[in-house]
GROMACS .gro file of C-alpha atoms in nm:
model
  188
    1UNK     CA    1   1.688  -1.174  -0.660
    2UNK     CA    2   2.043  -1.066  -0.642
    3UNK     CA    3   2.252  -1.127  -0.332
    4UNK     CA    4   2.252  -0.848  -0.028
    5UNK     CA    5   2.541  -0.769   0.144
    6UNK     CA    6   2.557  -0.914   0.513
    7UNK     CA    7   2.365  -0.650   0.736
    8UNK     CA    8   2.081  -0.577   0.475
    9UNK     CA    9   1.732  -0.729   0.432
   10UNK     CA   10   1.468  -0.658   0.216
   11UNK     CA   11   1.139  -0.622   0.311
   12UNK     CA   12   0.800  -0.537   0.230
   13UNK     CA   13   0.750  -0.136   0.364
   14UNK     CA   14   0.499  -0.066   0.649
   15UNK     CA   15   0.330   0.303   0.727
   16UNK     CA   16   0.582   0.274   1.015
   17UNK     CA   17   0.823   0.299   0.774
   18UNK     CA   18   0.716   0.652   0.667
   19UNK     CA   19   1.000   0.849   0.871
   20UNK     CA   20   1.289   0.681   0.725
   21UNK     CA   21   1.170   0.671   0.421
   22UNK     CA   22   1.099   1.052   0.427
   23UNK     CA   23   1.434   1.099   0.560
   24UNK     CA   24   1.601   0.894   0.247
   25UNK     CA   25   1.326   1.062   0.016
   26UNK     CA   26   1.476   1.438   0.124
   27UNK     CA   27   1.829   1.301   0.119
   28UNK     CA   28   1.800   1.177  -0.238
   29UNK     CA   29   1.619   1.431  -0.405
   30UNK     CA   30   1.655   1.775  -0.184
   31UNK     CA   31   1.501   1.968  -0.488
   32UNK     CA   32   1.213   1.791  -0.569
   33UNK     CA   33   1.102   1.533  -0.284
   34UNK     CA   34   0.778   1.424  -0.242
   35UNK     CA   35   0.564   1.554   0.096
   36UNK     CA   36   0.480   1.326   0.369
   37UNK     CA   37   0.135   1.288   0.267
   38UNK     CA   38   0.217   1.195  -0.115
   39UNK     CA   39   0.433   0.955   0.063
   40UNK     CA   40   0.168   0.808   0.276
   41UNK     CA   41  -0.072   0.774   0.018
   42UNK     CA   42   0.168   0.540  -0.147
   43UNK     CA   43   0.251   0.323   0.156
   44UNK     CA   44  -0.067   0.331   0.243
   45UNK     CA   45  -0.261   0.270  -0.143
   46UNK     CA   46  -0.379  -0.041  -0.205
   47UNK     CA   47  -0.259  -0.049  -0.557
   48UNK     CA   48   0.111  -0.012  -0.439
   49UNK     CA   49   0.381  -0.246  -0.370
   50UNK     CA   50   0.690  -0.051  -0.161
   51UNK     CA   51   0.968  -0.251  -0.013
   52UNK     CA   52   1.260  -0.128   0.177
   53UNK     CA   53   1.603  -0.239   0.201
   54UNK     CA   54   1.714  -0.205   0.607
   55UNK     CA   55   2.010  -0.207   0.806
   56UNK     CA   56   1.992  -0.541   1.017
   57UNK     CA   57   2.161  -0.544   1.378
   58UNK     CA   58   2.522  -0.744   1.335
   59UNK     CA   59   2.658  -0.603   1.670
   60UNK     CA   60   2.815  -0.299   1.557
   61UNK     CA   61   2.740   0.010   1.735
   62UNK     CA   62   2.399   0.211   1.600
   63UNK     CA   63   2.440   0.595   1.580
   64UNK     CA   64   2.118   0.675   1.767
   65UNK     CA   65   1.865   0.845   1.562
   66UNK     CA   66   1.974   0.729   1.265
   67UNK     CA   67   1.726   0.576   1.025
   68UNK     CA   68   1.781   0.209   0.953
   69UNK     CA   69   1.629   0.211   0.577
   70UNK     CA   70   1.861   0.274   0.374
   71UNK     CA   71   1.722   0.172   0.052
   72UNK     CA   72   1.337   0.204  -0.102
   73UNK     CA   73   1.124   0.144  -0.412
   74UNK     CA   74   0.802   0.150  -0.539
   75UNK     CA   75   0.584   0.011  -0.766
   76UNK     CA   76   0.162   0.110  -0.841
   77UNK     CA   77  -0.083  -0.124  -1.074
   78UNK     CA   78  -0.448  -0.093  -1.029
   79UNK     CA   79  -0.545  -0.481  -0.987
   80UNK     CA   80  -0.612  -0.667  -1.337
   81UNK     CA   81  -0.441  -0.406  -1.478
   82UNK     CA   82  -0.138  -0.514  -1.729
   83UNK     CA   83   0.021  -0.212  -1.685
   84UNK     CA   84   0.243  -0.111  -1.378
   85UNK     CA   85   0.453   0.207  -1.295
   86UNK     CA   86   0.777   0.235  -1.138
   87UNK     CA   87   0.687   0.544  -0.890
   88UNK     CA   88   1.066   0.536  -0.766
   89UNK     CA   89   1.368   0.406  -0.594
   90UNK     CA   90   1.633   0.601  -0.382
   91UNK     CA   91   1.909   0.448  -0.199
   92UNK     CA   92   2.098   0.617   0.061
   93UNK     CA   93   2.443   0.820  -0.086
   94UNK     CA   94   2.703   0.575   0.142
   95UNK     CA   95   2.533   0.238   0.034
   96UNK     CA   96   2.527   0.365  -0.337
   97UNK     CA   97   2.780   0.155  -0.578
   98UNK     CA   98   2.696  -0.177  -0.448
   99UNK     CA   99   2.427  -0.271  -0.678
  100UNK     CA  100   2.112  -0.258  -0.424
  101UNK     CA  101   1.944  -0.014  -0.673
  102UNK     CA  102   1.930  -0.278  -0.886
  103UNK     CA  103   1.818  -0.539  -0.617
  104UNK     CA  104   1.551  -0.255  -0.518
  105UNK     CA  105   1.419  -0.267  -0.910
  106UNK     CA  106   1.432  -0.627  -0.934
  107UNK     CA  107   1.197  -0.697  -0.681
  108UNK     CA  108   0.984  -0.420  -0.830
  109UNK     CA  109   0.957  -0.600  -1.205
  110UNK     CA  110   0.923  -0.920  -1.006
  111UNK     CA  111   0.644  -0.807  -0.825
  112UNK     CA  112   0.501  -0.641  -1.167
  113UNK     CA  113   0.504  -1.048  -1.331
  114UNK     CA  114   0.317  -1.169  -0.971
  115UNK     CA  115   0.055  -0.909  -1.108
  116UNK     CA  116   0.036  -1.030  -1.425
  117UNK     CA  117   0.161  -0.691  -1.555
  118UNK     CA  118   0.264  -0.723  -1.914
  119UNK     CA  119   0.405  -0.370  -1.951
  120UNK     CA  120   0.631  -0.127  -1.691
  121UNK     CA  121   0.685   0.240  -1.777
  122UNK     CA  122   0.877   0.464  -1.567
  123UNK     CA  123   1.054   0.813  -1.552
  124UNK     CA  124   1.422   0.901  -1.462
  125UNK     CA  125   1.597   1.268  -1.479
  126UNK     CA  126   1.742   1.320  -1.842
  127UNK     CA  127   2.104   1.393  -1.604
  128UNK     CA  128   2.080   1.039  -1.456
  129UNK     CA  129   2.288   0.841  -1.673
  130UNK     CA  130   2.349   0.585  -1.402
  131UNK     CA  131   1.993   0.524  -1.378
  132UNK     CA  132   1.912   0.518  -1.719
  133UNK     CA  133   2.189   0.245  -1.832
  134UNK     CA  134   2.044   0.049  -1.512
  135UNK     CA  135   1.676   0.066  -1.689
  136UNK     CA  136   1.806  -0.003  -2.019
  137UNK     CA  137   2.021  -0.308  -1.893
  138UNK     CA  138   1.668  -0.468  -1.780
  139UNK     CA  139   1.534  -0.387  -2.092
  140UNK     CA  140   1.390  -0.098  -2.089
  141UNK     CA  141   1.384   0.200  -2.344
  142UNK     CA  142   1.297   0.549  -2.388
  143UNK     CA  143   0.980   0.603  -2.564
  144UNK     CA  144   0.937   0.992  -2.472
  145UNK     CA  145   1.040   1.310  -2.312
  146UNK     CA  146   0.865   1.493  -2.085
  147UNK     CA  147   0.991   1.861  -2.123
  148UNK     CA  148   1.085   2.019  -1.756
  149UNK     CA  149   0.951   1.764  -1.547
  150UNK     CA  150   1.115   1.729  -1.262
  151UNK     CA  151   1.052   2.086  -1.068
  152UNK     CA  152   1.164   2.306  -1.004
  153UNK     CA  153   1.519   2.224  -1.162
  154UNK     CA  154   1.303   2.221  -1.513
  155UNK     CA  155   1.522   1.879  -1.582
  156UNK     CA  156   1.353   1.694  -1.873
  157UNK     CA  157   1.222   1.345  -1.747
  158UNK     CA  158   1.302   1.035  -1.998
  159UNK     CA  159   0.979   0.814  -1.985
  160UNK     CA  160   1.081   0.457  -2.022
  161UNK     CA  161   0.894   0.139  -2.107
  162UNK     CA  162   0.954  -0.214  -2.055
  163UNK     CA  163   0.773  -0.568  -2.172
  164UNK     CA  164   0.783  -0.763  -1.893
  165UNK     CA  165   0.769  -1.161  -1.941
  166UNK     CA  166   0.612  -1.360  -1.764
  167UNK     CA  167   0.805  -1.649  -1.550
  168UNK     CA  168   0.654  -1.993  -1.456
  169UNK     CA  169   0.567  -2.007  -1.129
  170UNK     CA  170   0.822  -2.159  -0.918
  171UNK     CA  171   0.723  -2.037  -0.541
  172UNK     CA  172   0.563  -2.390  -0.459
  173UNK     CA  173   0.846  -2.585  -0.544
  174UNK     CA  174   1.111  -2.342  -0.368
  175UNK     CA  175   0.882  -2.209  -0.036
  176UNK     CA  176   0.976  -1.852  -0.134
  177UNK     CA  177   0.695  -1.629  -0.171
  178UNK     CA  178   0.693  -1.205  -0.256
  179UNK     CA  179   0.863  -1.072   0.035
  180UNK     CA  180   0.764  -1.039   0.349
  181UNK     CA  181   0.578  -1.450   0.294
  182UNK     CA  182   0.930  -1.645   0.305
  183UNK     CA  183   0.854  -1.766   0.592
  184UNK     CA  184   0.457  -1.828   0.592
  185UNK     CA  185   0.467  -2.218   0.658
  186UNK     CA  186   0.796  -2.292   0.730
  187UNK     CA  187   0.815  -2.246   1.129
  188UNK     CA  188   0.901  -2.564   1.355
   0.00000   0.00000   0.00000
């Protein structure tokens, strides 16, 4: 996993979570956000794996109210399944530029190989050209178009597929497990 910047952590997303995460969701995408409930069905599925990147307390002053995730991602596979979509990743406009969209995704196609996914498709917005060179970079490449997708700007959506290798398994030898395990075992 790529380095975070001091006063970030990545974790595995809890339902708690949801009001941040709603808060980033509307943020990100004012046009076309998910509800709550779509939202909760996907922290809450058991085919889903949603982590969250959070602000971490390193003595600064908090503005009160304000959410602490500043970063999410998502990922569904039906178990046994080698297949594995990317549902989506947002990451709030004033952390943007720093590479933790790409931290956010890594974790995703890392948890896809814990899986044993084989294969990763995704969309992205046909006027996301950050996003799509960030996709293609891992590997990825566009496969189809899906004609006014994204509603109800009636922006095209690229879909996107990926091969995902499979990596020995080195958590044994290391102690670091998916996130939200690094620690299992390793108090004094």
């Amino acid at each position: 996993m790529s380095e975070l910047p001091d006063g970030l952590r990545l974790r595995r997303a809890v339902p708690q979570d949801l009001d941040d995460v709603m808060w980033l969701e509307h943020a990100s995408f004012p046009t076309d956000a998910w509800s709550a409930a779509q939202m909760a069905g996907e922290l809450w599925s058991p085919h889903g794996y949603y982590v969250v990147l959070e602000t971490i307390d390193s003595g600064a002053p908090t503005v009160i109210g304000a959410p602490s995730v500043v970063g999410y991602a998502g990922l569904s596979s039906l178990a046994g399944n080698p297949v594995a979509d990317v549902q989506t990743i947002a990451v709030a406009a004033e952390y943007r530029g720093r590479g933790l969209g790409k931290v956010l995704f890594t974790e995703l196609l890392d948890e896809a190989r814990r899986r044993g996914v084989h294969e990763v498709f995704l969309e992205v917005r046909a006027d996301n050209p950050v996003a799509q060179a960030m996709y293609a970079a891992a590997g990825f490449e566009q496969i189809a178009v899906r004609p006014r997708y994204y509603q109800p700007d009636g922006v095209d959506a690229w879909v996107m597929r990926a091969t995902i290798a499979q990596r020995p398994a080195t958590t044994a030898s290391t102690g670091i497990g998916p996130i939200g395990q690094e620690t299992l075992g390793e108090r004094d």
